[in-house]
Amino acid sequence: MGLLAENVSFESTIPPAADVSVGIIYSIFGVCSLCGNSVLLYVSYRKRHLLKPAELFIVNQALSDLGMTLSLYPLAVISSFSHRWLFGKTVCLIYAFCGILFGICSLTTLTLLSTVCCLKVCCPVYGNRFTHRHSGALAACAWGYALLFACSPLARWGSFGPEPYGTACCIDWARSSREPLARSYTLALFLGCYALPCALIGSSYTLILLTMRHSRRALRQHSLPRPAPRRTRMPHEDGHGHMHAHSQSRMANIQIIIVKLSVAVCIGFLAAWSPYAVVSMWAAFGHYQDIPPLAFAVPAVFAKSSPLYNPLVYLLLKPNFRQDLHSLLLACVCVSGAGTGAGTGTGTATGWKC
């Protein structure tokens, strides 16, 4: 079983207009992903002392998405515009390796994020014990898990090859359709890197939503007007009850924001990779010869949109991130405007240093 298919075909099998369209789409995706994930990492770095343990998973996913952007998009854009893969077998192998590594790492990171959110919301006694050390260890496990599947074709379990549409590389689907060992790798990839994460993510957020529903009911019942008691309450007792209700309401709002962010990121990522997962099973267990090349090209476009969702969702849904980004931009403008008058002190009004 070779690392790369012997009879490789690097000629595009889709119309030139489709290749140009794919190249334009990849160019837009690449620029947006590069800018978005770079900004997210930079803001996270400047606020690193304030990051919560669970937010380190967002940083880890941004690193993975940035790695995918830098390693895949330039080659895919050039090849699409050239109507063929231009970089030979060795780079094809590296390209496929990076695609598997960064894609699985991102999905594994999202799975860990969902389980940690579930632990914090549903079992706060244990969730509050989750520290930065725990999140760092789990992030390292995510990279190790992704590396295991990315290196398997190098150990001759499965194989890499050009995509059927000819301008990118991934798993050799033709070999997966006819050889049991290669098919077993594709099946393991589907179960361990798509079906299992989807099940864990779905279960985690179902438990979170049920817990939040129960909490809202309890809070609503607590806030209902009650008949006056026989004895007169002391003022400090009324204040304590009001503070307790306010604290519960604040925690409920924080939980809602966390769930919105996490669910939005996960839905975007799963929507990006689900078409590719379906096509991979179709290629492995169906009639590979009957699958048109565009049926592989379109899911690949969806899959390469995955690095966009993480920064986009945080920019739209997380108020603190928008505020930090706005403060950073204002500070940079102030510092650049005060470059000739450093002694006036106007460049540090926002507390940032560019």
C-alpha positions as MATLAB code, in Angstrom:
seq = 'MGLLAENVSFESTIPPAADVSVGIIYSIFGVCSLCGNSVLLYVSYRKRHLLKPAELFIVNQALSDLGMTLSLYPLAVISSFSHRWLFGKTVCLIYAFCGILFGICSLTTLTLLSTVCCLKVCCPVYGNRFTHRHSGALAACAWGYALLFACSPLARWGSFGPEPYGTACCIDWARSSREPLARSYTLALFLGCYALPCALIGSSYTLILLTMRHSRRALRQHSLPRPAPRRTRMPHEDGHGHMHAHSQSRMANIQIIIVKLSVAVCIGFLAAWSPYAVVSMWAAFGHYQDIPPLAFAVPAVFAKSSPLYNPLVYLLLKPNFRQDLHSLLLACVCVSGAGTGAGTGTGTATGWKC';
ca = [
       0.000    0.000    0.000;
       1.739    3.134   -1.132;
       1.714    6.463    0.598;
       0.453    8.069   -2.569;
      -1.347    6.513   -5.474;
       1.041    5.352   -8.160;
      -1.168    6.327  -11.087;
      -1.864    9.880  -10.044;
      -3.804   12.266  -12.231;
      -3.185   15.961  -11.663;
      -5.367   17.235  -14.490;
      -8.605   18.987  -13.577;
     -11.763   17.062  -14.439;
     -14.244   19.900  -13.921;
     -14.987   22.738  -16.363;
     -12.511   25.655  -16.452;
     -15.269   28.063  -15.381;
     -15.863   25.940  -12.281;
     -12.138   25.966  -11.494;
     -12.019   29.760  -11.776;
     -15.057   30.048   -9.513;
     -13.451   27.741   -6.956;
     -10.219   29.758   -7.116;
     -12.084   33.011   -6.487;
     -14.018   31.498   -3.584;
     -10.834   30.085   -2.051;
      -9.135   33.477   -2.401;
     -11.949   35.177   -0.491;
     -12.003   32.439    2.144;
      -8.245   32.621    2.557;
      -8.092   36.389    3.071;
     -11.033   36.395    5.490;
      -9.688   33.440    7.456;
      -6.183   34.886    7.649;
      -7.413   38.261    8.875;
     -10.075   36.909   11.218;
      -7.996   34.238   12.940;
      -4.950   36.516   13.171;
      -7.009   39.222   14.858;
      -8.591   36.673   17.191;
      -5.184   35.340   18.196;
      -3.756   38.842   18.636;
      -6.629   40.022   20.836;
      -6.389   36.781   22.834;
      -2.653   37.324   23.280;
      -3.141   40.873   24.516;
      -5.832   39.647   26.935;
      -4.080   36.379   27.786;
      -4.121   37.018   31.543;
      -7.925   37.356   31.462;
      -8.674   34.272   29.371;
     -10.824   31.641   31.043;
      -9.687   28.001   30.802;
     -12.429   27.089   28.306;
     -11.445   30.025   26.070;
      -8.079   28.388   25.450;
      -9.932   25.938   23.203;
     -10.969   28.889   21.037;
      -7.312   29.914   20.805;
      -6.335   26.352   19.928;
      -8.951   26.212   17.196;
      -7.774   29.559   15.819;
      -4.232   28.173   15.624;
      -5.481   25.090   13.792;
      -7.600   27.166   11.410;
      -4.683   29.486   10.704;
      -2.483   26.464    9.965;
      -5.080   25.162    7.521;
      -5.325   28.575    5.883;
      -1.578   28.954    5.357;
      -0.926   25.372    4.220;
      -3.936   24.709    1.957;
      -5.379   27.888    0.492;
      -2.362   29.167   -1.496;
      -1.819   25.826   -3.232;
      -5.536   25.309   -3.859;
      -5.977   28.806   -5.323;
      -3.004   28.529   -7.691;
      -4.018   25.045   -8.848;
      -7.633   26.054   -9.424;
      -6.663   28.986  -11.609;
      -4.152   26.766  -13.456;
      -6.767   24.039  -14.059;
      -4.396   21.374  -12.695;
      -2.294   20.496   -9.645;
       1.117   22.105  -10.178;
       3.179   20.928   -7.217;
       3.893   17.234   -7.737;
       3.456   14.111   -5.657;
       5.499   15.118   -2.603;
       3.641   18.382   -2.018;
       0.396   16.522   -2.700;
       1.271   14.201    0.187;
       2.060   17.142    2.487;
      -1.116   18.946    1.438;
      -3.288   15.929    2.281;
      -1.466   15.421    5.588;
      -2.079   19.056    6.629;
      -5.726   18.895    5.611;
      -6.355   15.832    7.782;
      -4.279   17.147   10.697;
      -5.782   20.632   10.988;
      -9.332   19.549   10.143;
      -9.444   16.795   12.774;
      -7.757   19.007   15.355;
     -10.429   21.686   14.889;
     -13.298   19.243   15.191;
     -11.722   17.559   18.236;
     -11.212   20.956   19.858;
     -14.881   21.798   19.316;
     -15.840   18.475   20.876;
     -13.721   19.219   23.933;
     -15.210   22.705   24.150;
     -18.742   21.322   24.148;
     -17.979   18.760   26.865;
     -16.276   21.360   29.067;
     -19.226   23.749   28.635;
     -21.539   20.891   29.569;
     -19.460   20.179   32.664;
     -19.495   23.826   33.733;
     -23.220   24.346   33.196;
     -24.605   20.963   34.248;
     -22.102   20.036   36.960;
     -20.691   23.344   38.253;
     -19.183   21.669   41.316;
     -16.759   19.839   39.034;
     -16.732   22.400   36.229;
     -15.442   25.149   38.501;
     -12.384   23.005   39.195;
     -11.410   23.077   35.528;
      -8.158   25.028   35.233;
      -5.834   26.324   32.539;
      -3.628   23.296   33.084;
      -6.521   20.977   32.283;
      -7.403   22.887   29.119;
      -3.765   22.875   27.986;
      -3.529   19.105   28.485;
      -6.759   18.524   26.554;
      -5.613   20.796   23.723;
      -2.417   18.733   23.461;
      -4.568   15.580   23.333;
      -6.542   17.098   20.452;
      -3.334   17.575   18.456;
      -2.189   14.054   19.315;
      -5.506   12.559   18.212;
      -5.373   14.460   14.923;
      -1.758   13.470   14.390;
      -2.667    9.806   14.825;
      -5.092    9.868   11.908;
      -2.916   12.152    9.784;
       0.085    9.815   10.136;
      -1.837    6.585    9.518;
      -1.522    6.759    5.703;
       2.215    7.323    6.183;
       2.248    4.019    8.081;
       0.422    2.416    5.123;
      -3.024    2.280    6.724;
      -4.918    4.112    4.021;
      -3.261    6.306    1.400;
      -3.209    9.852    0.102;
      -3.884   10.871   -3.470;
      -5.312   13.575   -5.696;
      -8.947   14.491   -5.383;
     -11.160   13.237   -8.235;
     -11.513   16.798   -9.535;
      -7.723   16.989   -9.914;
      -6.654   20.294   -8.279;
      -6.240   19.217   -4.635;
      -5.190   16.184   -2.603;
      -6.701   14.195    0.224;
      -7.486   10.518    0.804;
      -7.206    8.259   -2.231;
     -10.917    7.579   -2.627;
     -10.455    5.188   -5.549;
      -8.247    2.899   -3.448;
     -10.642    3.225   -0.527;
     -13.459    1.914   -2.708;
     -11.653   -1.246   -3.771;
      -9.199   -2.239   -0.998;
     -10.461   -3.395    2.436;
      -7.536   -1.922    4.390;
      -7.946    1.505    2.837;
     -11.712    1.281    3.324;
     -11.238    0.487    7.014;
      -9.188    3.669    7.417;
     -11.943    5.728    5.803;
     -14.523    4.094    8.059;
     -12.395    4.731   11.165;
     -11.961    8.340   10.055;
     -15.711    8.744    9.648;
     -16.588    7.141   12.984;
     -13.789    8.544   15.125;
     -13.492   12.016   13.605;
     -17.043   12.810   12.578;
     -19.781   10.536   13.968;
     -18.395   10.317   17.514;
     -17.670   14.079   17.809;
     -21.129   14.862   16.438;
     -22.718   12.560   19.007;
     -20.737   14.081   21.872;
     -21.437   17.639   20.736;
     -25.154   16.944   20.302;
     -25.420   15.221   23.700;
     -23.501   17.997   25.459;
     -25.632   20.817   24.128;
     -28.848   18.876   24.701;
     -27.907   18.508   28.370;
     -26.923   22.182   28.529;
     -30.249   23.326   27.069;
     -32.218   21.088   29.436;
     -30.250   22.391   32.418;
     -30.753   26.001   31.379;
     -34.466   25.397   30.880;
     -34.717   24.005   34.403;
     -32.704   26.958   35.764;
     -34.957   29.497   34.043;
     -38.019   27.821   35.491;
     -36.520   27.931   38.974;
     -35.542   31.582   38.531;
     -39.026   32.471   37.238;
     -40.656   30.782   40.211;
     -38.269   32.513   42.576;
     -39.111   35.920   41.117;
     -42.915   35.462   41.341;
     -44.636   37.673   43.976;
     -45.336   35.812   47.181;
     -47.850   36.534   49.956;
     -46.480   38.609   52.802;
     -45.185   36.501   55.668;
     -46.559   36.816   59.155;
     -43.324   38.195   60.612;
     -41.673   41.329   59.319;
     -38.442   40.673   57.405;
     -35.391   42.626   58.304;
     -34.011   45.010   55.624;
     -30.774   43.059   55.273;
     -32.748   39.886   54.520;
     -34.620   41.553   51.638;
     -31.364   42.894   50.240;
     -29.758   39.479   50.433;
     -32.658   37.906   48.523;
     -32.501   40.610   45.872;
     -28.744   40.140   45.446;
     -29.172   36.378   45.197;
     -31.810   36.748   42.465;
     -29.607   39.259   40.613;
     -26.641   36.866   40.820;
     -28.731   34.009   39.453;
     -29.984   36.173   36.604;
     -26.425   37.268   35.757;
     -25.175   33.672   35.724;
     -28.081   32.677   33.483;
     -27.181   35.450   31.014;
     -23.533   34.347   30.988;
     -24.571   30.765   30.326;
     -26.798   31.875   27.464;
     -23.905   33.759   25.832;
     -21.606   30.763   26.234;
     -24.143   28.414   24.689;
     -24.897   30.786   21.786;
     -21.221   31.110   20.960;
     -20.433   27.429   21.212;
     -23.519   26.241   19.352;
     -22.964   28.754   16.539;
     -19.321   27.705   16.070;
     -20.201   24.008   16.146;
     -23.126   24.348   13.730;
     -20.923   26.218   11.283;
     -18.128   23.691   11.497;
     -20.408   20.662   11.224;
     -22.242   22.220    8.291;
     -18.872   22.684    6.599;
     -17.689   19.105    7.054;
     -20.941   17.119    6.814;
     -21.117   17.125    2.978;
     -17.543   15.855    2.772;
     -18.272   13.106    5.312;
     -21.275   11.944    3.281;
     -19.287   11.885    0.035;
     -16.456    9.946    1.689;
     -18.860    7.191    2.755;
     -20.403    7.227   -0.712;
     -16.965    6.756   -2.250;
     -15.911    4.003    0.151;
     -19.076    1.890    0.155;
     -20.907    2.949   -3.011;
     -20.075    2.961   -6.680;
     -17.066    5.258   -6.877;
     -17.116    5.374  -10.669;
     -20.641    6.830  -10.652;
     -19.733    9.845   -8.490;
     -19.212   12.979  -10.615;
     -16.080   15.051   -9.851;
     -18.223   18.050   -8.905;
     -19.704   15.944   -6.112;
     -16.238   16.014   -4.542;
     -15.397   19.598   -5.473;
     -18.469   21.215   -3.897;
     -18.084   19.497   -0.472;
     -14.390   20.455   -0.555;
     -15.405   24.107   -0.915;
     -17.710   23.751    2.090;
     -14.938   22.062    4.076;
     -12.473   24.840    3.337;
     -14.950   27.403    4.678;
     -14.568   25.989    8.203;
     -11.717   28.339    9.284;
     -14.044   31.328    8.803;
     -16.649   30.473   11.413;
     -14.643   30.747   14.625;
     -13.590   34.439   14.323;
     -16.829   35.430   12.591;
     -19.027   34.037   15.349;
     -16.941   35.613   18.101;
     -16.930   38.956   16.333;
     -20.723   38.915   15.947;
     -21.871   37.303   19.196;
     -19.308   38.050   21.907;
     -19.575   41.635   23.214;
     -16.221   41.550   25.008;
     -14.389   40.540   21.844;
     -15.965   43.390   19.887;
     -15.079   45.832   22.652;
     -11.478   44.594   22.818;
     -11.136   44.818   19.049;
     -12.637   48.327   19.011;
     -10.302   49.441   21.804;
      -7.343   47.950   19.991;
      -8.167   49.766   16.761;
      -8.711   53.055   18.591;
      -5.420   52.649   20.433;
      -3.538   51.944   17.218;
      -5.049   55.068   15.642;
      -4.174   57.132   18.699;
      -0.602   55.853   18.813;
      -0.065   56.424   15.098;
      -1.524   59.917   15.420;
       0.618   60.694   18.439;
       3.812   59.377   16.895;
       5.228   62.886   16.508;
       4.104   64.022   19.966;
       5.040   61.166   22.258;
       5.350   63.443   25.235;
       1.711   64.488   25.284;
       0.485   61.182   26.672;
      -2.494   60.986   24.333;
      -1.427   57.653   22.865;
      -2.154   55.631   26.034;
      -5.638   56.902   26.775;
      -7.316   53.566   26.060;
      -4.867   51.444   28.032;
      -3.534   49.498   25.007;
      -0.023   49.665   23.662;
       0.377   48.793   19.992;
];
